[in-house]
Amino acid sequence: MNLEEYKGVFVFAQQVDNVVSGIALELIGKGKDLAKDLGTEVTAVLVGYEVKALADELAAFGADKVIVVDDPELKEYRTEPYAHALASVIEKYKPEIFLVGATAIGRDLGPRVSARIHTGLTADCTQLDIGDFPLNPIPGQEQKHNQLLMTRPAFGGNTIATIACPNFRPQMATVRPGVMQKAPKVEGAKAVVEEFNPGFAPNNKYVEIMEVVKSVVDAVDIMDAKILVSGGRGVCSPENFKILQDLADAVGGTVSCSRAVVDAGWKPKDLQVGQTGKTVRPNVYFAIGISGAIQHLAGMEESDLIIAINKDDTAPIFDVADYGIVGDLNKIVPALTEKIKEAKAAK
Ligand SMILES: Cc1cc2nc3c(=O)[nH]c(=O)nc-3n(C[C@H](O)[C@H](O)[C@H](O)COP(=O)(O)OP(=O)(O)OC[C@H]3O[C@@H](n4cnc5c(N)ncnc54)[C@H](O)[C@@H]3O)c2cc1C
């Protein structure tokens, strides 16, 4: 493999039902930073059926180029044709870096593509940088420059590992949704759009979709919420989440929770914040009866303002909180809700 042939930062621009997924724009935003460090460009790879019109949106969020793979076989996500599409793009265009969202689709697709083109993939990254590998020079070992340094929690979140892929290309990573920032939208920005179709011949690995049944979700996705009122084991019962819901209603927020709450069956997994839940970045995050375990912090510490309520003044949540209230949540939360309602009524 001649590593010099591989150039550019590519991102998989995931779309579902012809709507660009937020992670695609986040990856373009991060891809721009990496491309700047490498003096190269960001290319979005858009795969689907009748999706070409989405290229403008990808351009508005910073893609310099969009490669469109458009084919009826790609109408719904299926592993085999999508893996063939991405592997073919990589074989033809030879990117130096290829990023995929760590969504249900990306977690299925990324490893399969990396195996097919024989390169490494670091899953579930929370940070990406360009730098030297090894990080510090080791006598007798070549230190390579301009490598993709992929950082992710390891060993159950107890340590942070930085991983490189110095001998194969592209350097591939999946990235958790909500971790990277979108670039500001530039209305009217245009990208170079190139269509590429490697040809799709259904084989015995093509799954036949008999019916698509969409789950009906009436709640706000906690990743989109501006204010989250998050409860932990300290809330003590599913019924007692009512006091958190009242606070959420008063501030126009959404209820979320820790894993302990999901494990107890008090709230659905959709609402879990953290390493094995969702990564959130709201304007305000209330952490109520949550101790602040490292796996929980991994999903919320980038929130703009963190307000913690806990009866234990040594709880680690106070280390990341901007405001902390020490005391019984059963007294503090209803009192806070009342004060907020009064303040709103007085306006
Ligand atoms: C591989 C792995 C992945 C994980 N992923 C996640 C994840 O994604 N998200 C996640 O949240 N966790 C995750 N965990 C679990 C994590 O380690 C913690 O066990 C979990 O976050 C604890 O939840 P908690 O803070 O609600 O409960 P606890 O740690 O039991 O904390 C409860 C808190 O409530 C306070 N409290 C109790 N009563 C009151 C009261 N009346 N008033 C005020 N405060 C009160 C207590 O002082 C305590 O601090 C993971 C663990 C592992 C090993």
Coordinates of C-alpha atoms and ligand atoms in Angstrom, one line a residue:
M1 CA 0.0 0.0 0.0
N2 CA 1.5 3.3 -1.1
L3 CA 0.3 5.7 1.7
E4 CA 1.3 8.8 -0.3
E5 CA -1.6 8.1 -2.8
Y6 CA -4.2 8.6 -0.1
K7 CA -5.4 12.3 0.2
G8 CA -8.3 14.2 1.7
V9 CA -10.8 13.9 4.5
F10 CA -13.9 12.0 3.6
V11 CA -17.1 11.7 5.7
F12 CA -20.1 9.4 5.3
A13 CA -23.0 11.8 4.9
Q14 CA -25.7 9.6 6.5
Q15 CA -29.3 10.3 5.3
V16 CA -32.5 8.5 6.3
D17 CA -35.6 8.9 4.2
N18 CA -33.8 11.6 2.2
V19 CA -33.2 13.7 5.3
V20 CA -29.5 14.4 6.2
S21 CA -28.7 13.1 9.7
G22 CA -27.3 15.6 12.2
I23 CA -24.1 13.4 12.6
A24 CA -23.3 14.0 8.9
L25 CA -23.0 17.8 9.5
E26 CA -21.1 17.2 12.8
L27 CA -18.6 15.1 10.9
I28 CA -18.2 17.7 8.2
G29 CA -17.5 20.3 10.9
K30 CA -14.8 18.1 12.5
G31 CA -13.5 17.1 9.0
K32 CA -13.0 20.7 8.2
D33 CA -10.7 21.2 11.2
L34 CA -8.7 18.0 10.3
A35 CA -8.5 19.0 6.6
K36 CA -7.2 22.5 7.6
D37 CA -4.4 20.9 9.6
L38 CA -3.5 18.7 6.7
G39 CA -3.9 21.4 4.0
T40 CA -6.6 19.4 2.2
E41 CA -10.4 19.4 1.6
V42 CA -13.5 17.7 3.1
T43 CA -15.5 15.4 0.8
A44 CA -19.0 14.2 1.9
V45 CA -20.0 10.8 0.5
L46 CA -23.8 10.8 0.0
V47 CA -25.3 7.4 -0.6
G48 CA -29.0 6.7 -1.3
Y49 CA -31.7 6.9 -4.0
E50 CA -32.7 10.3 -5.4
V51 CA -30.5 12.1 -2.9
K52 CA -28.5 14.4 -5.1
A53 CA -30.5 17.5 -4.0
L54 CA -29.1 17.0 -0.4
A55 CA -25.6 18.0 -1.7
D56 CA -26.4 21.7 -1.2
E57 CA -27.1 21.2 2.5
L58 CA -23.8 19.4 2.9
A59 CA -22.1 22.3 1.1
A60 CA -23.8 24.9 3.3
F61 CA -22.3 23.1 6.4
G62 CA -18.8 23.1 4.9
A63 CA -18.3 20.2 2.4
D64 CA -15.9 21.2 -0.4
K65 CA -16.9 18.3 -2.5
V66 CA -19.8 15.8 -2.5
I67 CA -19.6 12.3 -4.1
V68 CA -23.1 11.1 -4.8
V69 CA -23.7 7.3 -5.1
D70 CA -27.4 7.1 -6.3
D71 CA -29.1 3.9 -7.1
P72 CA -32.5 2.3 -6.5
E73 CA -30.7 -0.5 -4.6
L74 CA -29.7 2.2 -2.0
K75 CA -33.3 3.4 -1.2
E76 CA -33.4 1.9 2.3
Y77 CA -30.3 1.2 4.3
R78 CA -29.1 -2.4 3.7
T79 CA -25.7 -3.5 4.8
E80 CA -24.4 -5.1 1.6
P81 CA -25.1 -2.5 -1.1
Y82 CA -24.1 0.4 1.3
A83 CA -20.8 -1.4 2.2
H84 CA -20.2 -2.0 -1.5
A85 CA -20.9 1.7 -2.2
L86 CA -18.5 3.0 0.4
A87 CA -15.7 0.4 -0.3
S88 CA -15.9 1.3 -4.0
V89 CA -15.7 5.0 -3.3
I90 CA -12.6 4.4 -1.1
E91 CA -11.0 2.2 -3.7
K92 CA -11.5 4.8 -6.4
Y93 CA -10.8 8.1 -4.6
K94 CA -8.3 6.9 -2.0
P95 CA -9.0 9.2 1.0
E96 CA -6.5 9.6 3.8
I97 CA -9.2 9.8 6.5
F98 CA -12.7 8.4 6.4
L99 CA -15.2 9.2 9.2
V100 CA -18.5 7.5 9.9
G101 CA -21.1 8.4 12.5
A102 CA -21.4 5.9 15.4
T103 CA -25.1 5.5 14.7
A104 CA -26.9 2.2 14.4
I105 CA -26.2 2.4 10.6
G106 CA -22.6 3.6 11.0
R107 CA -21.8 0.9 13.6
D108 CA -23.0 -1.7 11.2
L109 CA -21.3 -0.2 8.1
G110 CA -18.0 1.2 9.3
P111 CA -16.3 -2.0 10.5
R112 CA -17.6 -4.0 7.5
V113 CA -16.1 -1.4 5.1
S114 CA -12.8 -1.2 7.0
A115 CA -12.5 -5.1 6.8
R116 CA -13.3 -5.1 3.1
I117 CA -10.6 -2.6 2.2
H118 CA -8.2 -4.0 4.8
T119 CA -7.6 -1.0 7.1
G120 CA -8.1 -0.3 10.8
L121 CA -11.1 1.4 12.4
T122 CA -11.4 3.0 15.8
A123 CA -14.9 2.8 17.1
D124 CA -16.9 5.4 19.1
C125 CA -14.3 8.1 19.1
T126 CA -14.9 11.2 21.3
Q127 CA -11.9 13.2 20.0
L128 CA -10.0 13.4 16.8
D129 CA -6.7 15.3 16.2
I130 CA -3.8 15.4 13.7
G131 CA -0.5 14.8 15.4
D132 CA 2.6 12.6 15.7
F133 CA 2.6 8.9 16.3
P134 CA 4.0 7.6 18.6
L135 CA 3.0 10.7 20.7
N136 CA 6.5 10.9 22.1
P137 CA 9.6 9.8 20.1
I138 CA 10.8 6.3 20.9
P139 CA 14.6 5.6 20.2
G140 CA 14.9 3.3 17.2
Q141 CA 11.3 3.7 16.1
E142 CA 10.1 6.1 13.4
Q143 CA 7.8 8.8 14.6
K144 CA 5.3 9.5 11.8
H145 CA 3.8 13.0 11.4
N146 CA 0.3 14.2 10.4
Q147 CA -1.4 11.0 11.7
L148 CA -5.1 10.9 12.7
L149 CA -5.1 10.5 16.5
M150 CA -8.3 8.8 17.5
T151 CA -9.3 9.1 21.2
R152 CA -12.0 7.1 22.9
P153 CA -12.9 5.8 26.4
A154 CA -11.5 2.3 27.0
F155 CA -11.9 -0.3 29.8
G156 CA -15.4 0.7 30.7
G157 CA -14.5 4.4 30.6
N158 CA -11.8 4.0 33.3
T159 CA -9.1 5.2 30.9
I160 CA -8.9 7.2 27.7
A161 CA -7.0 5.6 24.8
T162 CA -5.5 7.4 21.8
I163 CA -5.2 5.1 18.8
A164 CA -3.5 5.6 15.4
C165 CA -3.4 3.7 12.2
P166 CA 0.1 4.5 10.8
N167 CA 0.5 1.7 8.3
F168 CA -2.8 1.5 6.4
R169 CA -5.1 3.9 4.7
P170 CA -7.6 5.3 5.0
Q171 CA -7.5 6.0 8.7
M172 CA -11.1 5.2 9.7
A173 CA -13.1 6.2 12.8
T174 CA -16.7 6.1 13.9
V175 CA -17.7 9.1 16.0
R176 CA -20.5 9.4 18.5
P177 CA -23.3 11.7 17.6
G178 CA -23.4 14.9 19.6
V179 CA -19.7 15.1 20.3
M180 CA -18.4 17.1 17.4
Q181 CA -19.7 20.6 16.5
K182 CA -21.3 21.5 13.2
A183 CA -19.7 24.4 11.4
P184 CA -21.9 27.5 11.0
K185 CA -24.3 27.3 8.1
V186 CA -23.3 29.4 5.0
E187 CA -26.4 29.8 2.9
G188 CA -25.8 29.4 -0.8
A189 CA -22.4 27.8 -0.4
K190 CA -21.7 25.3 -3.3
A191 CA -19.7 22.2 -3.4
V192 CA -18.2 20.3 -6.4
V193 CA -20.7 17.5 -6.9
E194 CA -19.5 14.3 -8.6
E195 CA -21.7 11.3 -9.3
F196 CA -20.2 7.8 -9.0
N197 CA -22.0 4.5 -9.4
P198 CA -19.9 1.3 -9.0
G199 CA -22.8 -0.9 -10.2
F200 CA -25.0 -3.0 -7.9
A201 CA -25.6 -6.6 -8.7
P202 CA -27.8 -8.1 -6.0
N203 CA -26.2 -11.2 -4.5
N204 CA -27.2 -13.7 -1.8
K205 CA -26.0 -11.2 0.9
Y206 CA -28.7 -8.7 -0.2
V207 CA -31.5 -8.6 2.4
E208 CA -35.0 -8.2 1.1
I209 CA -37.0 -5.7 3.0
M210 CA -40.6 -6.9 3.3
E211 CA -42.0 -4.0 5.3
V212 CA -40.7 -0.9 7.1
V213 CA -42.5 -0.2 10.4
K214 CA -41.6 3.1 11.9
S215 CA -41.6 3.6 15.6
V216 CA -43.8 6.4 16.7
V217 CA -41.8 8.8 18.9
D218 CA -43.7 11.7 20.4
A219 CA -41.0 12.8 22.8
V220 CA -38.2 15.3 21.9
D221 CA -34.9 13.6 21.2
I222 CA -32.8 14.5 24.3
M223 CA -29.9 15.2 21.9
D224 CA -31.9 18.1 20.5
A225 CA -33.2 19.5 23.8
K226 CA -31.9 22.9 25.0
I227 CA -32.8 22.2 28.6
L228 CA -32.5 18.8 30.2
V229 CA -33.8 17.9 33.6
S230 CA -31.9 14.6 34.3
G231 CA -32.7 12.3 37.2
G232 CA -30.6 9.5 38.8
R233 CA -31.1 6.8 41.3
G234 CA -31.6 9.4 44.0
V235 CA -35.0 10.2 42.6
C236 CA -35.9 6.8 44.2
S237 CA -39.0 5.7 42.1
P238 CA -40.5 6.1 38.7
E239 CA -43.5 7.9 40.3
N240 CA -41.2 10.5 41.9
F241 CA -40.0 11.5 38.4
K242 CA -43.2 13.6 38.4
I243 CA -41.3 16.4 40.3
L244 CA -38.7 16.4 37.6
Q245 CA -41.3 16.5 34.9
D246 CA -43.0 19.5 36.7
L247 CA -39.6 21.3 36.7
A248 CA -39.1 20.4 33.0
D249 CA -42.6 21.8 32.2
A250 CA -41.8 25.0 34.1
V251 CA -38.5 25.7 32.3
G252 CA -39.6 24.3 28.9
G253 CA -37.2 21.3 29.2
T254 CA -37.1 17.6 28.7
V255 CA -36.6 14.8 31.2
S256 CA -33.6 12.5 30.8
C257 CA -31.8 10.1 33.2
S258 CA -28.8 8.1 34.2
R259 CA -28.2 4.5 33.4
A260 CA -29.1 3.4 36.9
V261 CA -32.7 4.7 36.2
V262 CA -32.8 2.7 32.9
D263 CA -31.5 -0.4 34.5
A264 CA -34.1 -0.1 37.2
G265 CA -36.8 0.0 34.5
W266 CA -38.0 3.5 35.5
K267 CA -37.3 5.2 32.2
P268 CA -36.7 4.0 28.6
K269 CA -33.1 3.6 27.2
D270 CA -33.9 6.5 24.8
L271 CA -33.6 8.9 27.7
Q272 CA -30.2 7.7 29.0
V273 CA -27.3 10.1 29.0
G274 CA -23.7 8.8 29.1
Q275 CA -21.1 6.6 27.6
T276 CA -23.6 3.8 26.7
G277 CA -26.5 6.3 26.3
K278 CA -26.6 9.5 24.4
T279 CA -24.1 12.4 24.3
V280 CA -25.9 15.7 25.0
R281 CA -24.8 19.3 24.9
P282 CA -27.8 21.4 26.1
N283 CA -27.7 25.0 27.2
V284 CA -28.7 23.9 30.7
Y285 CA -28.4 20.4 32.3
F286 CA -30.0 19.8 35.7
A287 CA -28.3 16.7 37.3
I288 CA -30.7 15.7 40.1
G289 CA -29.9 12.7 42.4
I290 CA -27.1 11.7 40.0
S291 CA -23.7 10.9 41.6
G292 CA -21.6 11.9 38.5
A293 CA -19.9 8.6 37.6
I294 CA -17.3 9.0 34.8
Q295 CA -19.5 7.1 32.4
H296 CA -22.3 9.6 33.0
L297 CA -20.1 12.6 32.8
A298 CA -18.8 11.4 29.4
G299 CA -22.3 12.1 28.0
M300 CA -23.0 15.5 29.5
E301 CA -19.9 17.4 30.6
E302 CA -19.9 19.6 27.5
S303 CA -23.3 21.1 28.5
D304 CA -23.1 24.9 28.6
L305 CA -24.4 25.2 32.2
I306 CA -24.6 22.3 34.7
I307 CA -26.8 22.6 37.8
A308 CA -26.4 19.7 40.3
I309 CA -28.8 18.9 43.1
N310 CA -27.5 16.1 45.5
K311 CA -27.6 15.5 49.2
D312 CA -24.0 14.3 49.3
D313 CA -21.6 17.3 49.1
T314 CA -18.8 15.0 48.0
A315 CA -20.6 13.6 45.0
P316 CA -18.3 13.9 41.9
I317 CA -21.1 15.7 39.9
F318 CA -20.2 18.8 41.9
D319 CA -16.7 18.8 40.2
V320 CA -18.2 19.6 36.8
A321 CA -21.2 21.6 38.0
D322 CA -21.4 25.4 37.5
Y323 CA -24.0 25.6 40.3
G324 CA -24.5 23.1 43.1
I325 CA -27.3 22.7 45.6
V326 CA -26.6 20.3 48.5
G327 CA -29.8 18.9 50.0
D328 CA -32.8 16.7 49.6
L329 CA -34.1 16.8 46.0
N330 CA -37.7 16.1 47.3
K331 CA -37.6 19.5 48.9
I332 CA -35.4 21.5 46.5
V333 CA -36.9 20.5 43.2
P334 CA -40.6 21.4 44.0
A335 CA -39.4 24.7 45.6
L336 CA -37.4 25.5 42.6
T337 CA -40.3 24.8 40.3
E338 CA -42.6 27.0 42.4
K339 CA -40.1 29.9 42.3
I340 CA -39.7 29.6 38.5
K341 CA -43.5 29.5 38.0
E342 CA -43.8 32.6 40.3
A343 CA -41.1 34.4 38.4
K344 CA -42.9 33.6 35.0
A345 CA -46.3 34.7 36.4
A346 CA -44.8 38.0 37.6
K347 CA -43.5 38.9 34.1
Ligands
LIG1 C1 -19.3 0.2 30.8 C2 -20.2 1.1 31.6 C3 -21.0 2.0 30.9 C4 -21.8 2.8 31.6 N1 -22.6 3.7 30.9 C5 -23.3 4.6 31.6 C6 -24.1 5.6 30.9 O1 -24.1 5.7 29.7 N2 -24.8 6.5 31.7 C7 -24.8 6.5 33.1 O2 -25.5 7.3 33.7 N3 -24.1 5.5 33.7 C8 -23.4 4.6 33.0 N4 -22.8 3.6 33.7 C9 -23.1 3.4 35.1 C10 -22.3 4.4 36.0 O3 -21.0 3.8 36.4 C11 -23.1 4.7 37.3 O4 -23.3 3.4 38.0 C12 -24.4 5.4 37.1 O5 -24.2 6.5 36.3 C13 -25.0 5.8 38.5 O6 -26.2 6.4 38.3 P1 -26.8 7.4 39.4 O7 -25.8 8.6 39.5 O8 -28.2 7.7 39.0 O9 -26.8 6.6 40.7 P2 -25.9 6.6 42.0 O10 -24.5 6.5 41.6 O11 -26.5 5.6 42.9 O12 -26.1 8.0 42.6 C14 -27.3 8.5 43.2 C15 -27.1 9.8 43.8 O13 -28.3 10.3 44.3 C16 -28.0 11.1 45.4 N5 -29.2 11.1 46.2 C17 -29.9 10.0 46.8 N6 -31.0 10.5 47.4 C18 -31.1 11.8 47.2 C19 -32.0 12.8 47.7 N7 -33.1 12.5 48.3 N8 -31.7 14.1 47.3 C20 -30.6 14.4 46.6 N9 -29.7 13.5 46.2 C21 -29.9 12.2 46.5 C22 -26.9 10.3 46.1 O14 -26.1 11.1 47.0 C23 -26.1 9.8 44.9 O15 -25.0 10.8 44.6 C24 -21.9 2.8 33.0 C25 -21.1 1.8 33.7 C26 -20.3 1.0 33.0 C27 -19.4 0.0 33.7

